[in-house]
Structure formats: structure tokens, C-alpha cells
GROMACS .gro file of N, CA and C in nm:
model
  357
    1MET      N    1  -4.454  -8.857  -1.085
    1MET     CA    2  -4.341  -8.962  -1.088
    1MET      C    3  -4.372  -9.062  -1.197
    2ALA      N    4  -4.497  -9.088  -1.220
    2ALA     CA    5  -4.525  -9.198  -1.312
    2ALA      C    6  -4.483  -9.160  -1.463
    3LYS      N    7  -4.501  -9.037  -1.497
    3LYS     CA    8  -4.449  -8.965  -1.619
    3LYS      C    9  -4.299  -8.983  -1.634
    4LEU      N   10  -4.225  -8.953  -1.528
    4LEU     CA   11  -4.083  -8.968  -1.529
    4LEU      C   12  -4.043  -9.118  -1.545
    5VAL      N   13  -4.113  -9.197  -1.484
    5VAL     CA   14  -4.083  -9.352  -1.503
    5VAL      C   15  -4.110  -9.394  -1.645
    6ASN      N   16  -4.218  -9.338  -1.698
    6ASN     CA   17  -4.241  -9.376  -1.840
    6ASN      C   18  -4.141  -9.323  -1.938
    7ASN      N   19  -4.094  -9.196  -1.918
    7ASN     CA   20  -3.998  -9.142  -2.002
    7ASN      C   21  -3.862  -9.211  -1.982
    8ALA      N   22  -3.837  -9.251  -1.858
    8ALA     CA   23  -3.704  -9.330  -1.837
    8ALA      C   24  -3.709  -9.456  -1.916
    9LEU      N   25  -3.825  -9.537  -1.919
    9LEU     CA   26  -3.828  -9.661  -1.985
    9LEU      C   27  -3.814  -9.635  -2.136
   10LEU      N   28  -3.878  -9.524  -2.192
   10LEU     CA   29  -3.857  -9.491  -2.326
   10LEU      C   30  -3.706  -9.482  -2.366
   11MET      N   31  -3.632  -9.406  -2.276
   11MET     CA   32  -3.494  -9.380  -2.307
   11MET      C   33  -3.411  -9.509  -2.283
   12LEU      N   34  -3.447  -9.596  -2.186
   12LEU     CA   35  -3.386  -9.729  -2.182
   12LEU      C   36  -3.402  -9.804  -2.307
   13ASN      N   37  -3.523  -9.804  -2.365
   13ASN     CA   38  -3.550  -9.880  -2.494
   13ASN      C   39  -3.470  -9.824  -2.599
   14GLN      N   40  -3.452  -9.681  -2.601
   14GLN     CA   41  -3.374  -9.611  -2.704
   14GLN      C   42  -3.218  -9.668  -2.698
   15ALA      N   43  -3.177  -9.679  -2.569
   15ALA     CA   44  -3.040  -9.734  -2.562
   15ALA      C   45  -3.023  -9.864  -2.614
   16ALA      N   46  -3.124  -9.950  -2.593
   16ALA     CA   47  -3.119 -10.094  -2.650
   16ALA      C   48  -3.128 -10.084  -2.802
   17ILE      N   49  -3.203  -9.993  -2.857
   17ILE     CA   50  -3.211  -9.979  -3.007
   17ILE      C   51  -3.090  -9.935  -3.056
   18ALA      N   52  -3.023  -9.842  -2.989
   18ALA     CA   53  -2.885  -9.791  -3.031
   18ALA      C   54  -2.784  -9.910  -3.038
   19ASP      N   55  -2.786  -9.984  -2.926
   19ASP     CA   56  -2.705 -10.102  -2.920
   19ASP      C   57  -2.708 -10.186  -3.044
   20VAL      N   58  -2.829 -10.235  -3.071
   20VAL     CA   59  -2.854 -10.333  -3.164
   20VAL      C   60  -2.825 -10.280  -3.311
   21LEU      N   61  -2.859 -10.145  -3.325
   21LEU     CA   62  -2.827 -10.086  -3.460
   21LEU      C   63  -2.678 -10.067  -3.478
   22GLU      N   64  -2.604 -10.032  -3.386
   22GLU     CA   65  -2.462 -10.034  -3.398
   22GLU      C   66  -2.399 -10.164  -3.431
   23LEU      N   67  -2.450 -10.277  -3.369
   23LEU     CA   68  -2.397 -10.407  -3.407
   23LEU      C   69  -2.443 -10.452  -3.542
   24ALA      N   70  -2.569 -10.417  -3.575
   24ALA     CA   71  -2.611 -10.456  -3.720
   24ALA      C   72  -2.535 -10.379  -3.811
   25ALA      N   73  -2.502 -10.252  -3.793
   25ALA     CA   74  -2.423 -10.180  -3.885
   25ALA      C   75  -2.286 -10.238  -3.902
   26LEU      N   76  -2.230 -10.276  -3.796
   26LEU     CA   77  -2.095 -10.344  -3.793
   26LEU      C   78  -2.096 -10.479  -3.865
   27ALA      N   79  -2.214 -10.539  -3.860
   27ALA     CA   80  -2.228 -10.664  -3.947
   27ALA      C   81  -2.270 -10.641  -4.083
   28GLY      N   82  -2.270 -10.511  -4.122
   28GLY     CA   83  -2.307 -10.483  -4.272
   28GLY      C   84  -2.444 -10.482  -4.305
   29LEU      N   85  -2.540 -10.470  -4.208
   29LEU     CA   86  -2.686 -10.466  -4.230
   29LEU      C   87  -2.727 -10.324  -4.261
   30ASP      N   88  -2.819 -10.310  -4.343
   30ASP     CA   89  -2.887 -10.186  -4.370
   30ASP      C   90  -2.980 -10.148  -4.258
   31THR      N   91  -2.940 -10.069  -4.169
   31THR     CA   92  -3.020 -10.048  -4.048
   31THR      C   93  -3.159  -9.981  -4.068
   32SER      N   94  -3.177  -9.903  -4.168
   32SER     CA   95  -3.307  -9.854  -4.196
   32SER      C   96  -3.400  -9.954  -4.232
   33HIS      N   97  -3.358 -10.048  -4.318
   33HIS     CA   98  -3.437 -10.157  -4.357
   33HIS      C   99  -3.463 -10.247  -4.229
   34LEU      N  100  -3.362 -10.270  -4.154
   34LEU     CA  101  -3.378 -10.352  -4.031
   34LEU      C  102  -3.483 -10.297  -3.937
   35VAL      N  103  -3.486 -10.171  -3.927
   35VAL     CA  104  -3.582 -10.105  -3.839
   35VAL      C  105  -3.719 -10.140  -3.889
   36ASP      N  106  -3.740 -10.133  -4.019
   36ASP     CA  107  -3.864 -10.166  -4.081
   36ASP      C  108  -3.914 -10.305  -4.042
   37VAL      N  109  -3.811 -10.404  -4.055
   37VAL     CA  110  -3.841 -10.531  -4.021
   37VAL      C  111  -3.869 -10.548  -3.868
   38LEU      N  112  -3.786 -10.494  -3.782
   38LEU     CA  113  -3.813 -10.500  -3.638
   38LEU      C  114  -3.955 -10.455  -3.598
   39ARG      N  115  -3.996 -10.350  -3.672
   39ARG     CA  116  -4.128 -10.301  -3.635
   39ARG      C  117  -4.243 -10.406  -3.668
   40LEU      N  118  -4.210 -10.502  -3.746
   40LEU     CA  119  -4.316 -10.602  -3.775
   40LEU      C  120  -4.317 -10.726  -3.679
   41GLY      N  121  -4.212 -10.725  -3.596
   41GLY     CA  122  -4.195 -10.841  -3.506
   41GLY      C  123  -4.205 -10.805  -3.357
   42SER      N  124  -4.168 -10.905  -3.286
   42SER     CA  125  -4.175 -10.894  -3.130
   42SER      C  126  -4.083 -10.784  -3.085
   43ALA      N  127  -3.988 -10.728  -3.154
   43ALA     CA  128  -3.900 -10.619  -3.108
   43ALA      C  129  -3.971 -10.485  -3.118
   44ASP      N  130  -4.086 -10.476  -3.184
   44ASP     CA  131  -4.145 -10.355  -3.197
   44ASP      C  132  -4.174 -10.281  -3.066
   45SER      N  133  -4.170 -10.159  -3.057
   45SER     CA  134  -4.198 -10.069  -2.930
   45SER      C  135  -4.225  -9.935  -2.971
   46ARG      N  136  -4.284  -9.861  -2.879
   46ARG     CA  137  -4.309  -9.718  -2.907
   46ARG      C  138  -4.181  -9.647  -2.943
   47ALA      N  139  -4.063  -9.679  -2.877
   47ALA     CA  140  -3.939  -9.619  -2.904
   47ALA      C  141  -3.897  -9.644  -3.046
   48LEU      N  142  -3.917  -9.764  -3.094
   48LEU     CA  143  -3.885  -9.788  -3.229
   48LEU      C  144  -3.976  -9.726  -3.329
   49GLN      N  145  -4.104  -9.722  -3.291
   49GLN     CA  146  -4.194  -9.657  -3.392
   49GLN      C  147  -4.168  -9.507  -3.406
   50LEU      N  148  -4.112  -9.447  -3.295
   50LEU     CA  149  -4.087  -9.302  -3.305
   50LEU      C  150  -3.968  -9.268  -3.391
   51MET      N  151  -3.881  -9.360  -3.418
   51MET     CA  152  -3.762  -9.341  -3.499
   51MET      C  153  -3.797  -9.298  -3.639
   52ASN      N  154  -3.755  -9.185  -3.687
   52ASN     CA  155  -3.772  -9.133  -3.811
   52ASN      C  156  -3.928  -9.090  -3.839
   53THR      N  157  -4.002  -9.082  -3.732
   53THR     CA  158  -4.133  -9.033  -3.739
   53THR      C  159  -4.137  -8.897  -3.657
   54MET      N  160  -4.167  -8.911  -3.526
   54MET     CA  161  -4.156  -8.799  -3.439
   54MET      C  162  -4.015  -8.759  -3.415
   55VAL      N  163  -3.925  -8.854  -3.401
   55VAL     CA  164  -3.789  -8.826  -3.383
   55VAL      C  165  -3.721  -8.841  -3.513
   56ASN      N  166  -3.679  -8.724  -3.576
   56ASN     CA  167  -3.625  -8.715  -3.708
   56ASN      C  168  -3.514  -8.612  -3.707
   57PRO      N  169  -3.444  -8.601  -3.824
   57PRO     CA  170  -3.333  -8.510  -3.832
   57PRO      C  171  -3.363  -8.358  -3.779
   58ASP      N  172  -3.487  -8.324  -3.795
   58ASP     CA  173  -3.531  -8.183  -3.766
   58ASP      C  174  -3.554  -8.170  -3.602
   59THR      N  175  -3.587  -8.273  -3.543
   59THR     CA  176  -3.630  -8.272  -3.390
   59THR      C  177  -3.529  -8.334  -3.307
   60VAL      N  178  -3.437  -8.408  -3.349
   60VAL     CA  179  -3.362  -8.501  -3.263
   60VAL      C  180  -3.274  -8.421  -3.163
   61GLU      N  181  -3.218  -8.318  -3.200
   61GLU     CA  182  -3.133  -8.234  -3.113
   61GLU      C  183  -3.219  -8.183  -2.988
   62HIS      N  184  -3.327  -8.124  -3.026
   62HIS     CA  185  -3.416  -8.074  -2.920
   62HIS      C  186  -3.461  -8.185  -2.823
   63LEU      N  187  -3.514  -8.301  -2.891
   63LEU     CA  188  -3.557  -8.410  -2.810
   63LEU      C  189  -3.445  -8.463  -2.724
   64THR      N  190  -3.327  -8.463  -2.771
   64THR     CA  191  -3.220  -8.525  -2.689
   64THR      C  192  -3.205  -8.436  -2.569
   65GLN      N  193  -3.203  -8.310  -2.575
   65GLN     CA  194  -3.195  -8.223  -2.458
   65GLN      C  195  -3.306  -8.245  -2.359
   66VAL      N  196  -3.434  -8.246  -2.419
   66VAL     CA  197  -3.553  -8.269  -2.335
   66VAL      C  198  -3.544  -8.404  -2.260
   67GLU      N  199  -3.491  -8.510  -2.332
   67GLU     CA  200  -3.487  -8.640  -2.265
   67GLU      C  201  -3.378  -8.645  -2.155
   68ALA      N  202  -3.257  -8.572  -2.188
   68ALA     CA  203  -3.167  -8.570  -2.093
   68ALA      C  204  -3.210  -8.502  -1.955
   69LEU      N  205  -3.289  -8.389  -1.976
   69LEU     CA  206  -3.342  -8.328  -1.855
   69LEU      C  207  -3.439  -8.426  -1.783
   70ASP      N  208  -3.521  -8.491  -1.857
   70ASP     CA  209  -3.611  -8.576  -1.795
   70ASP      C  210  -3.539  -8.691  -1.714
   71MET      N  211  -3.428  -8.744  -1.769
   71MET     CA  212  -3.352  -8.844  -1.694
   71MET      C  213  -3.296  -8.789  -1.559
   72HIS      N  214  -3.254  -8.659  -1.568
   72HIS     CA  215  -3.196  -8.598  -1.451
   72HIS      C  216  -3.318  -8.575  -1.340
   73LEU      N  217  -3.436  -8.538  -1.392
   73LEU     CA  218  -3.546  -8.516  -1.308
   73LEU      C  219  -3.586  -8.649  -1.246
   74PHE      N  220  -3.590  -8.762  -1.330
   74PHE     CA  221  -3.615  -8.893  -1.287
   74PHE      C  222  -3.514  -8.933  -1.167
   75ASP      N  223  -3.385  -8.901  -1.200
   75ASP     CA  224  -3.286  -8.947  -1.087
   75ASP      C  225  -3.314  -8.865  -0.964
   76ARG      N  226  -3.340  -8.735  -0.973
   76ARG     CA  227  -3.367  -8.661  -0.861
   76ARG      C  228  -3.495  -8.717  -0.783
   77ALA      N  229  -3.603  -8.745  -0.854
   77ALA     CA  230  -3.719  -8.792  -0.789
   77ALA      C  231  -3.699  -8.926  -0.716
   78MET      N  232  -3.614  -9.012  -0.783
   78MET     CA  233  -3.583  -9.137  -0.715
   78MET      C  234  -3.494  -9.113  -0.585
   79ARG      N  235  -3.402  -9.026  -0.593
   79ARG     CA  236  -3.324  -8.998  -0.472
   79ARG      C  237  -3.413  -8.937  -0.361
   80ASP      N  238  -3.505  -8.849  -0.402
   80ASP     CA  239  -3.601  -8.787  -0.306
   80ASP      C  240  -3.678  -8.893  -0.244
   81ALA      N  241  -3.709  -8.996  -0.317
   81ALA     CA  242  -3.785  -9.120  -0.254
   81ALA      C  243  -3.688  -9.220  -0.190
   82GLY      N  244  -3.559  -9.185  -0.182
   82GLY     CA  245  -3.471  -9.277  -0.104
   82GLY      C  246  -3.429  -9.395  -0.188
   83VAL      N  247  -3.431  -9.381  -0.320
   83VAL     CA  248  -3.395  -9.491  -0.421
   83VAL      C  249  -3.280  -9.451  -0.490
   84SER      N  250  -3.178  -9.536  -0.503
   84SER     CA  251  -3.067  -9.509  -0.590
   84SER      C  252  -3.095  -9.561  -0.732
   85ALA      N  253  -3.098  -9.470  -0.825
   85ALA     CA  254  -3.136  -9.522  -0.959
   85ALA      C  255  -3.016  -9.484  -1.050
   86ARG      N  256  -2.903  -9.472  -1.007
   86ARG     CA  257  -2.789  -9.427  -1.086
   86ARG      C  258  -2.762  -9.522  -1.212
   87PRO      N  259  -2.752  -9.642  -1.199
   87PRO     CA  260  -2.725  -9.724  -1.324
   87PRO      C  261  -2.840  -9.716  -1.432
   88THR      N  262  -2.964  -9.698  -1.374
   88THR     CA  263  -3.075  -9.677  -1.470
   88THR      C  264  -3.064  -9.537  -1.532
   89THR      N  265  -3.032  -9.437  -1.458
   89THR     CA  266  -3.016  -9.305  -1.501
   89THR      C  267  -2.905  -9.298  -1.608
   90GLU      N  268  -2.797  -9.364  -1.587
   90GLU     CA  269  -2.685  -9.362  -1.678
   90GLU      C  270  -2.726  -9.428  -1.816
   91ARG      N  271  -2.791  -9.537  -1.798
   91ARG     CA  272  -2.835  -9.610  -1.919
   91ARG      C  273  -2.941  -9.528  -1.999
   92GLY      N  274  -3.026  -9.457  -1.926
   92GLY     CA  275  -3.126  -9.377  -1.992
   92GLY      C  276  -3.063  -9.260  -2.063
   93LEU      N  277  -2.968  -9.201  -1.993
   93LEU     CA  278  -2.887  -9.084  -2.058
   93LEU      C  279  -2.819  -9.134  -2.182
   94SER      N  280  -2.767  -9.255  -2.178
   94SER     CA  281  -2.701  -9.319  -2.299
   94SER      C  282  -2.795  -9.324  -2.413
   95GLY      N  283  -2.929  -9.359  -2.380
   95GLY     CA  284  -3.025  -9.371  -2.483
   95GLY      C  285  -3.051  -9.223  -2.546
   96ALA      N  286  -3.064  -9.130  -2.459
   96ALA     CA  287  -3.098  -8.993  -2.493
   96ALA      C  288  -2.980  -8.937  -2.578
   97HIS      N  289  -2.853  -8.952  -2.531
   97HIS     CA  290  -2.736  -8.896  -2.592
   97HIS      C  291  -2.705  -8.960  -2.725
   98ARG      N  292  -2.740  -9.084  -2.744
   98ARG     CA  293  -2.710  -9.160  -2.869
   98ARG      C  294  -2.812  -9.144  -2.971
   99LEU      N  295  -2.929  -9.088  -2.937
   99LEU     CA  296  -3.043  -9.057  -3.035
   99LEU      C  297  -2.998  -8.997  -3.160
  100PRO      N  298  -2.914  -8.884  -3.155
  100PRO     CA  299  -2.872  -8.826  -3.282
  100PRO      C  300  -2.810  -8.926  -3.372
  101ALA      N  301  -2.719  -9.009  -3.317
  101ALA     CA  302  -2.642  -9.109  -3.395
  101ALA      C  303  -2.734  -9.199  -3.457
  102VAL      N  304  -2.829  -9.240  -3.387
  102VAL     CA  305  -2.936  -9.348  -3.430
  102VAL      C  306  -3.010  -9.284  -3.566
  103ILE      N  307  -3.048  -9.168  -3.538
  103ILE     CA  308  -3.126  -9.096  -3.647
  103ILE      C  309  -3.035  -9.072  -3.770
  104GLY      N  310  -2.910  -9.038  -3.738
  104GLY     CA  311  -2.818  -9.014  -3.849
  104GLY      C  312  -2.794  -9.142  -3.916
  105ARG      N  313  -2.775  -9.251  -3.850
  105ARG     CA  314  -2.757  -9.379  -3.918
  105ARG      C  315  -2.874  -9.421  -3.996
  106LEU      N  316  -2.991  -9.395  -3.945
  106LEU     CA  317  -3.105  -9.434  -4.018
  106LEU      C  318  -3.129  -9.345  -4.151
  107ASN      N  319  -3.073  -9.235  -4.148
  107ASN     CA  320  -3.076  -9.138  -4.267
  107ASN      C  321  -2.961  -9.136  -4.351
  108SER      N  322  -2.867  -9.223  -4.327
  108SER     CA  323  -2.749  -9.233  -4.405
  108SER      C  324  -2.773  -9.269  -4.545
  109THR      N  325  -2.697  -9.208  -4.639
  109THR     CA  326  -2.708  -9.227  -4.779
  109THR      C  327  -2.631  -9.354  -4.819
  110GLN      N  328  -2.540  -9.401  -4.728
  110GLN     CA  329  -2.464  -9.514  -4.771
  110GLN      C  330  -2.543  -9.639  -4.804
  111THR      N  331  -2.518  -9.703  -4.911
  111THR     CA  332  -2.577  -9.823  -4.952
  111THR      C  333  -2.526  -9.946  -4.871
  112GLN      N  334  -2.617 -10.023  -4.809
  112GLN     CA  335  -2.578 -10.134  -4.735
  112GLN      C  336  -2.664 -10.260  -4.783
  113PRO      N  337  -2.614 -10.375  -4.753
  113PRO     CA  338  -2.686 -10.490  -4.789
  113PRO      C  339  -2.824 -10.493  -4.725
  114ASN      N  340  -2.924 -10.557  -4.798
  114ASN     CA  341  -3.058 -10.573  -4.743
  114ASN      C  342  -3.057 -10.687  -4.628
  115PRO      N  343  -3.103 -10.653  -4.506
  115PRO     CA  344  -3.107 -10.758  -4.401
  115PRO      C  345  -3.192 -10.874  -4.431
  116CYS      N  346  -3.292 -10.857  -4.520
  116CYS     CA  347  -3.382 -10.963  -4.548
  116CYS      C  348  -3.333 -11.045  -4.667
  117ALA      N  349  -3.230 -11.013  -4.726
  117ALA     CA  350  -3.188 -11.087  -4.847
  117ALA      C  351  -3.143 -11.224  -4.806
  118VAL      N  352  -3.177 -11.317  -4.900
  118VAL     CA  353  -3.137 -11.454  -4.873
  118VAL      C  354  -3.023 -11.480  -4.959
  119ASP      N  355  -2.906 -11.532  -4.903
  119ASP     CA  356  -2.792 -11.566  -4.966
  119ASP      C  357  -2.799 -11.705  -5.040
   0.00000   0.00000   0.00000
């Protein structure tokens, strides 16, 4: 059960990363550079460190499937324990399913402004 909880937390973190990167892209920031900056501050996490390292264009589809399976196993284990984890499961699945878009965004060839640039 502890491993499933650990994996659920990773996917919840991935959902938050997807959220902020989508907003940053809409604001015109270079998300690849932004991730580098975030890794240096208090926003750093194992989920963020895995982006474009272990989770990359070659592995993302497989990992997305494995993570979705883990979230379903997490949900089943919680239900078996008499706990409703539906909102957490849905949010974790969002993190898993949005992972390909995050990796795609980080590997985009589009030139965007540097988020560290001073106007």
C-alpha cells in the first residue's frame, strides 16, 4: 500500500506541474527554461526532476500507461480499506494522462521568451 501511496503522490505532483506549465506557456514563458529555474527553488520535487530525464519522449507513453494502472490499483486498495479516494484518483490520473503533453511542451522547438529575462 505504501508504494501505491508514493506513486499516487508522484502523479498528483505531475498534475500540479502540468497545471503551472500550461499557465506559464499561456503567459508566453519558455517552459523548458522555467523547469530549470523551478528545479533550483522551493518548487523542486522528484516529479520535476524526472521531467526530461527518466520521463522523456522515448519513455513517456509507456510510463503514462504504467502510472494510470498504478492509480487504478491505488483506488482499488483504498476502496478495499473502506476509503473513498475518487477525487485523489482522478487528480492523479490527470497527472498521468497529461504527462505526454508536458514532455512534448518541454521538447517543443518553438522559441519562447526567457522567463528569467529582465524587462
